[in-house]
PDB file of C-alpha atoms in Angstrom:
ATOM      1  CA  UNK P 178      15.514  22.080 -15.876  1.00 77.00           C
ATOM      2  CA  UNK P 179      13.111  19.779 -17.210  1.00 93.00           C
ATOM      3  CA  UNK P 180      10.475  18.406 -14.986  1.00 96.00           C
ATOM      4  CA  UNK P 181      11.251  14.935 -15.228  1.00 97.00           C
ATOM      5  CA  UNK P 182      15.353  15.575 -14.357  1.00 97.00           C
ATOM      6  CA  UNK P 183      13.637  18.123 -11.458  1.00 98.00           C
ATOM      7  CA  UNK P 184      11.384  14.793 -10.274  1.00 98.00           C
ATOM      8  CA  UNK P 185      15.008  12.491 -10.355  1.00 98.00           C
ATOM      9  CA  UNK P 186      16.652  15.020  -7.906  1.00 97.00           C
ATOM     10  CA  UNK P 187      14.012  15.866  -5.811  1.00 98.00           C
ATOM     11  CA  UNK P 188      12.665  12.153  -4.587  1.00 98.00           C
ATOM     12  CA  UNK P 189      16.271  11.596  -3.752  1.00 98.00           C
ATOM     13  CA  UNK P 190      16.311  14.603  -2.149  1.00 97.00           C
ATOM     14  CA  UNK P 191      13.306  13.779  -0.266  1.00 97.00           C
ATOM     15  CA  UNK P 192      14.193  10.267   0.615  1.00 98.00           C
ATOM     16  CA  UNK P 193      10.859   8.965   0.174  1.00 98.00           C
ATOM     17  CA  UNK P 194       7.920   8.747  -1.796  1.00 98.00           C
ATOM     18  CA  UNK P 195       4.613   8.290   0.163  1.00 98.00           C
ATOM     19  CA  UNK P 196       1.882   6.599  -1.692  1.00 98.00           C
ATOM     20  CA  UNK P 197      -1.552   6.046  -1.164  1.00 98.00           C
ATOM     21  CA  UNK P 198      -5.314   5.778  -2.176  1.00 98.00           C
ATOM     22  CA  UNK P 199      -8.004   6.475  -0.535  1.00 98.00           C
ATOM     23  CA  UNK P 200     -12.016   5.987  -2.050  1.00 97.00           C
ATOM     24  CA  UNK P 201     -13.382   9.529  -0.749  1.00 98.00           C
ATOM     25  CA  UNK P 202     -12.138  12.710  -2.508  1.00 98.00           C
ATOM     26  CA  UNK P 203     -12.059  15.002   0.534  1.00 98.00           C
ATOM     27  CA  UNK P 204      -9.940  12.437   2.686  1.00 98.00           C
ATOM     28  CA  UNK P 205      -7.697  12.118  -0.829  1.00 98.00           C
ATOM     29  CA  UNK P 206      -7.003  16.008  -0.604  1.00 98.00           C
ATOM     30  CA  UNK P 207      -6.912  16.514   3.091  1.00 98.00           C
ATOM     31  CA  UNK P 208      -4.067  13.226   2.919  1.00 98.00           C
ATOM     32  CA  UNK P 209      -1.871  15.223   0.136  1.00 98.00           C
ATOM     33  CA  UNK P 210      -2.292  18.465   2.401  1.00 98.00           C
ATOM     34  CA  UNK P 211      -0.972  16.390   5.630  1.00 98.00           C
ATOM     35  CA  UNK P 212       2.008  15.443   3.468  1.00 98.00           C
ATOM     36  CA  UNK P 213       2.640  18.775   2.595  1.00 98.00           C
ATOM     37  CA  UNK P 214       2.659  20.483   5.451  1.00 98.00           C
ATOM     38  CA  UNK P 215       5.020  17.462   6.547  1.00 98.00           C
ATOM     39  CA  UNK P 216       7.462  18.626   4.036  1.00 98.00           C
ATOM     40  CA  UNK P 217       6.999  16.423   0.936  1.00 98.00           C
ATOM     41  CA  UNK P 218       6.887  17.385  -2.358  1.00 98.00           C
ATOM     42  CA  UNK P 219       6.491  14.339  -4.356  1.00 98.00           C
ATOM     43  CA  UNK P 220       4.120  11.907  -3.931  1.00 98.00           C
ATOM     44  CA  UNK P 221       1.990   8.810  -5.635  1.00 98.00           C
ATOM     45  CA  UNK P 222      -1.781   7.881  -5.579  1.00 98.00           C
ATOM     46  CA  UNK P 223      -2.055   4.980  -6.403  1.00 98.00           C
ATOM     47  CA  UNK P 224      -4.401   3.213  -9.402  1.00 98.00           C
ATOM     48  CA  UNK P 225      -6.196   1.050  -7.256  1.00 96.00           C
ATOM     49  CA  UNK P 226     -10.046   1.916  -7.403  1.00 93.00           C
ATOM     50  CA  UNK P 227     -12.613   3.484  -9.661  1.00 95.00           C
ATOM     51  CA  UNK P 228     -12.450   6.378  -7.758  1.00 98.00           C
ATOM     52  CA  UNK P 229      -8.687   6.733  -8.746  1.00 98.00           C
ATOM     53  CA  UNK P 230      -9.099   8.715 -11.634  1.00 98.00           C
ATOM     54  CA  UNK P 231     -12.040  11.258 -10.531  1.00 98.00           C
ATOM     55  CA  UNK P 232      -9.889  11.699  -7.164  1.00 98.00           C
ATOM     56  CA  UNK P 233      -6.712  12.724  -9.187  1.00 98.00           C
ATOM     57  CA  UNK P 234      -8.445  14.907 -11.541  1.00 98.00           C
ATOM     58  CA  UNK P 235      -9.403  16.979  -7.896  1.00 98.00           C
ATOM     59  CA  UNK P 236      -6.257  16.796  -6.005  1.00 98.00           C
ATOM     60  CA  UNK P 237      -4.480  18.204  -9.614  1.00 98.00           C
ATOM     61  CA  UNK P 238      -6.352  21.232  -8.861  1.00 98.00           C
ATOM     62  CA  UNK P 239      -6.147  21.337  -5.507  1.00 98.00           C
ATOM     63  CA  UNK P 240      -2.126  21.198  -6.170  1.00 98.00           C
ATOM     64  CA  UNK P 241      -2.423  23.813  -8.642  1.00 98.00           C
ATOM     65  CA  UNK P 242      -3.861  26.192  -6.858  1.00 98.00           C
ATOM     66  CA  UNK P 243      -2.876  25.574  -3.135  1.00 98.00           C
ATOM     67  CA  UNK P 244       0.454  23.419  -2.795  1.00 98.00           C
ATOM     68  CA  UNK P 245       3.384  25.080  -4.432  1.00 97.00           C
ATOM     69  CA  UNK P 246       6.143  22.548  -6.098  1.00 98.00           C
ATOM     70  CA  UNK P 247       4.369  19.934  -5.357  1.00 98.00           C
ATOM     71  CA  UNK P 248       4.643  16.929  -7.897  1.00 98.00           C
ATOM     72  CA  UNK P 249       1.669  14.944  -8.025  1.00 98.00           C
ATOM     73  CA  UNK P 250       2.371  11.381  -9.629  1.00 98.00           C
ATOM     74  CA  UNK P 251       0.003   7.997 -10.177  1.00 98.00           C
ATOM     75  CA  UNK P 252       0.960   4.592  -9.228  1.00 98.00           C
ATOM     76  CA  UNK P 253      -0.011   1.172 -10.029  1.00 98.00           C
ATOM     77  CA  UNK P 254      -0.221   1.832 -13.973  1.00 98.00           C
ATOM     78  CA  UNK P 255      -0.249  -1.349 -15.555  1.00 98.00           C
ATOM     79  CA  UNK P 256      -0.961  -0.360 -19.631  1.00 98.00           C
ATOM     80  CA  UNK P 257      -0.084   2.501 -22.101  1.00 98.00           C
ATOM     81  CA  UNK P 258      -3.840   3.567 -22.212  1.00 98.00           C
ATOM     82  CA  UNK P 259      -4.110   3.976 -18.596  1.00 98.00           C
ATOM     83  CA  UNK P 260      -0.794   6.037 -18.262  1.00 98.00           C
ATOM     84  CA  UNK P 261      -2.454   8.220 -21.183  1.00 98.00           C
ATOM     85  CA  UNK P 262      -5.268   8.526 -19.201  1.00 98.00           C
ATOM     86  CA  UNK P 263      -3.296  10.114 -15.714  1.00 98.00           C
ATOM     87  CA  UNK P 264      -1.108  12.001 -18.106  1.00 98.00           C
ATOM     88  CA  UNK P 265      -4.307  13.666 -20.106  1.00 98.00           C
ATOM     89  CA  UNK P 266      -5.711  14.052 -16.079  1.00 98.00           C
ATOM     90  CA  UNK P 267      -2.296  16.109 -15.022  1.00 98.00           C
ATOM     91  CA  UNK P 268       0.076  13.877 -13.816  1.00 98.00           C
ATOM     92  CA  UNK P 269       3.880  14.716 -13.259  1.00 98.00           C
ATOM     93  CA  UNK P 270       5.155  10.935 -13.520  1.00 98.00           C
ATOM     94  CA  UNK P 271       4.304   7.422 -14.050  1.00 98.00           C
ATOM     95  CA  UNK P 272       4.696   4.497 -11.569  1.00 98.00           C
ATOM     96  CA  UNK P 273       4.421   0.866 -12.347  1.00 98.00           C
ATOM     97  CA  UNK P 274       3.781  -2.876 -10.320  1.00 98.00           C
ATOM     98  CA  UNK P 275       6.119  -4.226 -13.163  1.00 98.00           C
ATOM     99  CA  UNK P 276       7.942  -3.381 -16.215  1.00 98.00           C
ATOM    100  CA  UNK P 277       5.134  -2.509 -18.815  1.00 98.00           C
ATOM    101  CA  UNK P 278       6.660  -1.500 -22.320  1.00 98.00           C
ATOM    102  CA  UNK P 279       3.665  -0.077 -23.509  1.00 98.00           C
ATOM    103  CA  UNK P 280       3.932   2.787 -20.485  1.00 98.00           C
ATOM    104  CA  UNK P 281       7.504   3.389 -21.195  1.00 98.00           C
ATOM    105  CA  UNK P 282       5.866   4.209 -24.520  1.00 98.00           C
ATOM    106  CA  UNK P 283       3.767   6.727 -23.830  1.00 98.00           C
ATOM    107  CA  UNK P 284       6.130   8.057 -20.665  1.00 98.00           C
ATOM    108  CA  UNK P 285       8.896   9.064 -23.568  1.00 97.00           C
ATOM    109  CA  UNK P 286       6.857   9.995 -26.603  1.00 97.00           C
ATOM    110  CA  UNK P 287       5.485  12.782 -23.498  1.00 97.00           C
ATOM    111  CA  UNK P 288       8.726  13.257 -21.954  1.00 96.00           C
ATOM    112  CA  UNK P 289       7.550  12.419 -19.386  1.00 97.00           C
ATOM    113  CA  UNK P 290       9.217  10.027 -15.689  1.00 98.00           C
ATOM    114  CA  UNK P 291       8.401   6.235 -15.510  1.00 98.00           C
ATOM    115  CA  UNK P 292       9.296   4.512 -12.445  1.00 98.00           C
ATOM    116  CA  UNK P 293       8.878   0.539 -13.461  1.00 98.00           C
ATOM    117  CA  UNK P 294       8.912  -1.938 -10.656  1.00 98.00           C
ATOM    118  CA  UNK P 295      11.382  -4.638 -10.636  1.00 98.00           C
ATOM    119  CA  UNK P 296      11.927  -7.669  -8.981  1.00 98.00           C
ATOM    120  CA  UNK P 297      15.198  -9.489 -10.706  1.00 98.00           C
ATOM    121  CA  UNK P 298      18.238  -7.916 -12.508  1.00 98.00           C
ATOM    122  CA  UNK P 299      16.890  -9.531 -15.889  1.00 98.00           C
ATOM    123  CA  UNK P 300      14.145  -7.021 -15.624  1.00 98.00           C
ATOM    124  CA  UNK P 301      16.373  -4.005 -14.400  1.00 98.00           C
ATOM    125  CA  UNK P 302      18.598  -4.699 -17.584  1.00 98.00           C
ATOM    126  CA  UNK P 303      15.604  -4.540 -19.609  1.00 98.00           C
ATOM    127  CA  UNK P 304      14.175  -1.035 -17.895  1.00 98.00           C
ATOM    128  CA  UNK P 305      17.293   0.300 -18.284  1.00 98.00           C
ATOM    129  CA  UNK P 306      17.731  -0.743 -21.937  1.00 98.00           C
ATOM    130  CA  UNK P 307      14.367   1.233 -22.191  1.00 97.00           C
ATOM    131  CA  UNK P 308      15.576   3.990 -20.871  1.00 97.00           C
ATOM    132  CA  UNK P 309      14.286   3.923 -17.581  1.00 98.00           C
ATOM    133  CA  UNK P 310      16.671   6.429 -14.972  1.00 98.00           C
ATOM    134  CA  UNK P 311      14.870   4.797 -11.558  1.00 98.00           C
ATOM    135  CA  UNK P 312      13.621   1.212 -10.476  1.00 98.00           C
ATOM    136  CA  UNK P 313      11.022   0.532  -7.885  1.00 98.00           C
ATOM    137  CA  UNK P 314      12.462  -2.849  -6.388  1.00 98.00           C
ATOM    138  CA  UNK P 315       8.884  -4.525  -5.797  1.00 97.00           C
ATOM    139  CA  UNK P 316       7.986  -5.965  -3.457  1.00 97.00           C
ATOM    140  CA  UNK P 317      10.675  -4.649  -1.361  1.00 96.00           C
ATOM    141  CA  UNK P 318      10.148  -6.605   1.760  1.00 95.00           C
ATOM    142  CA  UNK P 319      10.600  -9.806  -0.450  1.00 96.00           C
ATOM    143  CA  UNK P 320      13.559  -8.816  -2.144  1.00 97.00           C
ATOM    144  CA  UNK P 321      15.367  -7.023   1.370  1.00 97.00           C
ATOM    145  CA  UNK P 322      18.283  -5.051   2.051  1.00 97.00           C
ATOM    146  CA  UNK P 323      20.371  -7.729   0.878  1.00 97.00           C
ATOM    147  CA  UNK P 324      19.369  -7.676  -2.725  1.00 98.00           C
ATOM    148  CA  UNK P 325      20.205  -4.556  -3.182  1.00 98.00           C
ATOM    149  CA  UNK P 326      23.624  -4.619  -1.671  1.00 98.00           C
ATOM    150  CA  UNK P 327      24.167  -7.656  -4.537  1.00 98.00           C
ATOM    151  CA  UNK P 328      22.924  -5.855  -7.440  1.00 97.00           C
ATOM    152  CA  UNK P 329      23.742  -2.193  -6.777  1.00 96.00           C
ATOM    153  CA  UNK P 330      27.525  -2.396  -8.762  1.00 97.00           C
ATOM    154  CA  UNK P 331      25.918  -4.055 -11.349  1.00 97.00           C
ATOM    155  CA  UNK P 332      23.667  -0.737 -12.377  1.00 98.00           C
ATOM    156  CA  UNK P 333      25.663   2.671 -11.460  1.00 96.00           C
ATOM    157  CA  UNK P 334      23.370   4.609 -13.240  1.00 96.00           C
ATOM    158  CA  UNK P 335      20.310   3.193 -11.940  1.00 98.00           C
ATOM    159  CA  UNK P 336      18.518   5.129  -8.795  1.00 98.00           C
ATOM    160  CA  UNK P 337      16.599   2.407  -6.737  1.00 98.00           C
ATOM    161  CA  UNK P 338      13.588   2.879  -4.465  1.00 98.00           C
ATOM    162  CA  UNK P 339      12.223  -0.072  -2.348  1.00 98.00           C
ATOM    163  CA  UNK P 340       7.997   0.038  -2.157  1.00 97.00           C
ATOM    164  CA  UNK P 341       6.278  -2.779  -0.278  1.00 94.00           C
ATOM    165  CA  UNK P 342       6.956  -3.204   3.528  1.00 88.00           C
ATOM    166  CA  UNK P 343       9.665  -0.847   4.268  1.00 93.00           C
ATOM    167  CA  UNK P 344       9.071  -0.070   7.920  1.00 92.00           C
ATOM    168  CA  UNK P 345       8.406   2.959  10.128  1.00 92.00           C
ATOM    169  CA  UNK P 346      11.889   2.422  12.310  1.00 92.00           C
ATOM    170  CA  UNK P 347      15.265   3.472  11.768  1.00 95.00           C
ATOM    171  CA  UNK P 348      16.893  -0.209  11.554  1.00 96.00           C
ATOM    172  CA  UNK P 349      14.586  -0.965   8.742  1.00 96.00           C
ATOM    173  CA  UNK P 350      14.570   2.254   6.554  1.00 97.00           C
ATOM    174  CA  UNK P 351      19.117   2.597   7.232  1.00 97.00           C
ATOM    175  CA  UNK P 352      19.553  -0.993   6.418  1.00 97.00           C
ATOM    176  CA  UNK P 353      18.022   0.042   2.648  1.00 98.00           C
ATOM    177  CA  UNK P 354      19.756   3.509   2.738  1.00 97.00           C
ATOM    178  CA  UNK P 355      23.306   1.278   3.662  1.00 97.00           C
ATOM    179  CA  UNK P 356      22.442  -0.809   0.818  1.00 97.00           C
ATOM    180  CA  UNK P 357      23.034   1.576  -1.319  1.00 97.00           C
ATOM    181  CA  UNK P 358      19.106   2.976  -2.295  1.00 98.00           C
ATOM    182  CA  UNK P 359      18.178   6.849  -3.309  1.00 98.00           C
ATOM    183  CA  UNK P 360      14.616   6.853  -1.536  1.00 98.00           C
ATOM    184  CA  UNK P 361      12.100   4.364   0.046  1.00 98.00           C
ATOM    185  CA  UNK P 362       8.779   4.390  -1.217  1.00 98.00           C
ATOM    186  CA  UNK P 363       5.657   4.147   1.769  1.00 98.00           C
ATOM    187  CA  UNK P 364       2.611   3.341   1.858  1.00 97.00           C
ATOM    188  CA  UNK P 365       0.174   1.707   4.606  1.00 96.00           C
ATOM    189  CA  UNK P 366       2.942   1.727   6.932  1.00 96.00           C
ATOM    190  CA  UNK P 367       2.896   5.079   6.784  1.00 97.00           C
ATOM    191  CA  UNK P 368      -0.692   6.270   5.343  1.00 98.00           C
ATOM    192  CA  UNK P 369      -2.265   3.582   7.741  1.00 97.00           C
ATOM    193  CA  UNK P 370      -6.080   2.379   6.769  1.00 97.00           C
ATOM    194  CA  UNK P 371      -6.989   3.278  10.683  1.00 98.00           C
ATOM    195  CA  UNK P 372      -5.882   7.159  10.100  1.00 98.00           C
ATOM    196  CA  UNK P 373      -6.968   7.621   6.966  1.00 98.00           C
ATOM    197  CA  UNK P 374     -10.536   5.841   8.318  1.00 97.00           C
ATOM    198  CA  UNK P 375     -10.220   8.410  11.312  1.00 98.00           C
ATOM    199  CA  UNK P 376      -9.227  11.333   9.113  1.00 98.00           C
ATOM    200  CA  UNK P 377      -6.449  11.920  11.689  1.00 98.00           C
ATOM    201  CA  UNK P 378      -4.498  14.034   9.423  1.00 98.00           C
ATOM    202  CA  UNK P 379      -2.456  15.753  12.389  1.00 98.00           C
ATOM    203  CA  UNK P 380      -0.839  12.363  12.527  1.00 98.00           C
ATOM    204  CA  UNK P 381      -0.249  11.443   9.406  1.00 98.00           C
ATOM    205  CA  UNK P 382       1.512  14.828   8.774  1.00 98.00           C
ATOM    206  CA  UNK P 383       3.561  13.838  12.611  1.00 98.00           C
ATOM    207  CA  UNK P 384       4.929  10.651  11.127  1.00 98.00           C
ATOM    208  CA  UNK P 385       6.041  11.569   8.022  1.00 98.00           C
ATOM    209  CA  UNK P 386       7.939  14.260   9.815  1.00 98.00           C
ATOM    210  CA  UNK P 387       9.595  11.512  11.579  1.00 97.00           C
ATOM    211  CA  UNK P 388       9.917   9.389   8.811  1.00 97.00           C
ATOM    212  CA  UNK P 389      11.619  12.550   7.020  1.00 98.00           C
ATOM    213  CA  UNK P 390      14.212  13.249  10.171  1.00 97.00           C
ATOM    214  CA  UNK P 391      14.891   9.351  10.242  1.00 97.00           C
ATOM    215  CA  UNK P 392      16.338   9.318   6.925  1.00 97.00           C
ATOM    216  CA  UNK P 393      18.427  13.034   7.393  1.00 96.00           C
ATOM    217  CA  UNK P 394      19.881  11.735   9.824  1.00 96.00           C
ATOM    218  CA  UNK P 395      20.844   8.566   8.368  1.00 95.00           C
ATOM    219  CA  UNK P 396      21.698  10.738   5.662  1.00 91.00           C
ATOM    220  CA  UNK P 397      24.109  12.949   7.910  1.00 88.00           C
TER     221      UNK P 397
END
């Protein structure tokens, strides 16, 4: 199977994609090693800092040659240079704030995922007439539950993924799965600035765990 139809099935699979960044290397890896041993498989560091790029270079390795099948991907890609950048550095797919033609460029001429965010169906028909197989709705907690439900027949081929707010409880994270989403992306709800500023990776790894049994059972 090629790794970008193995990256479609698996964040379903998984039912979320945690993201994060983080400035220090060492916290960076330990974070992605918390995740892991929660379970997850997939997962997005996110573009936002000059760090970014040195950080990802390191945890590439570090997945290499310690974490087994797990798919490392960058967020918050905003140009075709910069996705050639991460994809030069190692990365397994491509996530975007918005719908950037010049990534979806680069993405296919390497074969590679691209994950554009979208926040009206005008843009959704345009990722899709790109050729793009999943849709971040972004900002999720903007757009709601409710959006979802009212676009969802309109785009049967489409996987969604709400990033931006989606909440830690069960009311929050069923009311997207109801609506008819594959996955939930997760950031600082979930990678909190006072863990990752506390290096309390014990508990990051306990409530994605929880996070993970949340959505199997909604699932079930």
């Amino acid at each position: 199977m090629e790794k970008k139809e193995t990256i479609l099935s698996l964040i379903p699979q998984q039912g979320i994609l945690p993201l994060y960044f983080y400035k220090d290397t060492g916290v960076s890896i330990e974070v992605l090693k918390a995740l892991y041993s929660a379970g997850i498989r997939a997962v997005e560091y996110t573009n936002r800092g000059e760090a970014a790029l040195q950080n990802f270079k390191e945890m590439r390795k570090v997945c290499d040659s310690e974490l087994k099948g797990m798919y490392l991907g960058i967020g918050t890609i905003k140009n075709g240079e910069m996705a050639q950048t991460f994809i030069d550095a190692g990365t397994d797919y491509i996530i975007c704030p918005g719908l950037i033609e010049s990534v979806a460029a680069v993405a296919d001429k390497n074969r590679m995922l691209w994950v554009p965010g979208c926040m009206t169906p005008t843009e959704i028909i345009r990722a899709e007439t790109l050729g793009a197989r999943m849709i971040k709705l972004f900002p999720g907690n903007i757009l709601g539950p409710g959006f979802m439900s009212a676009i969802k027949e309109l785009f049967p081929g489409l996987s969604f993924m709400p990033t931006g707010g989606v909440e830690l409880d069960k009311d929050n994270i069923s009311a997207w799965f109801k609506a008819g989403v594959c996955a939930v992306g997760m950031g600082s709800k979930l990678i909190t600035k006072q863990l990752l500023e506390a290096k309390d990776y014990a508990q990051i790894t306990k409530d994605t765990e929880k996070v993970l049994a949340i959505i199997q059972s909604i699932k079930s």
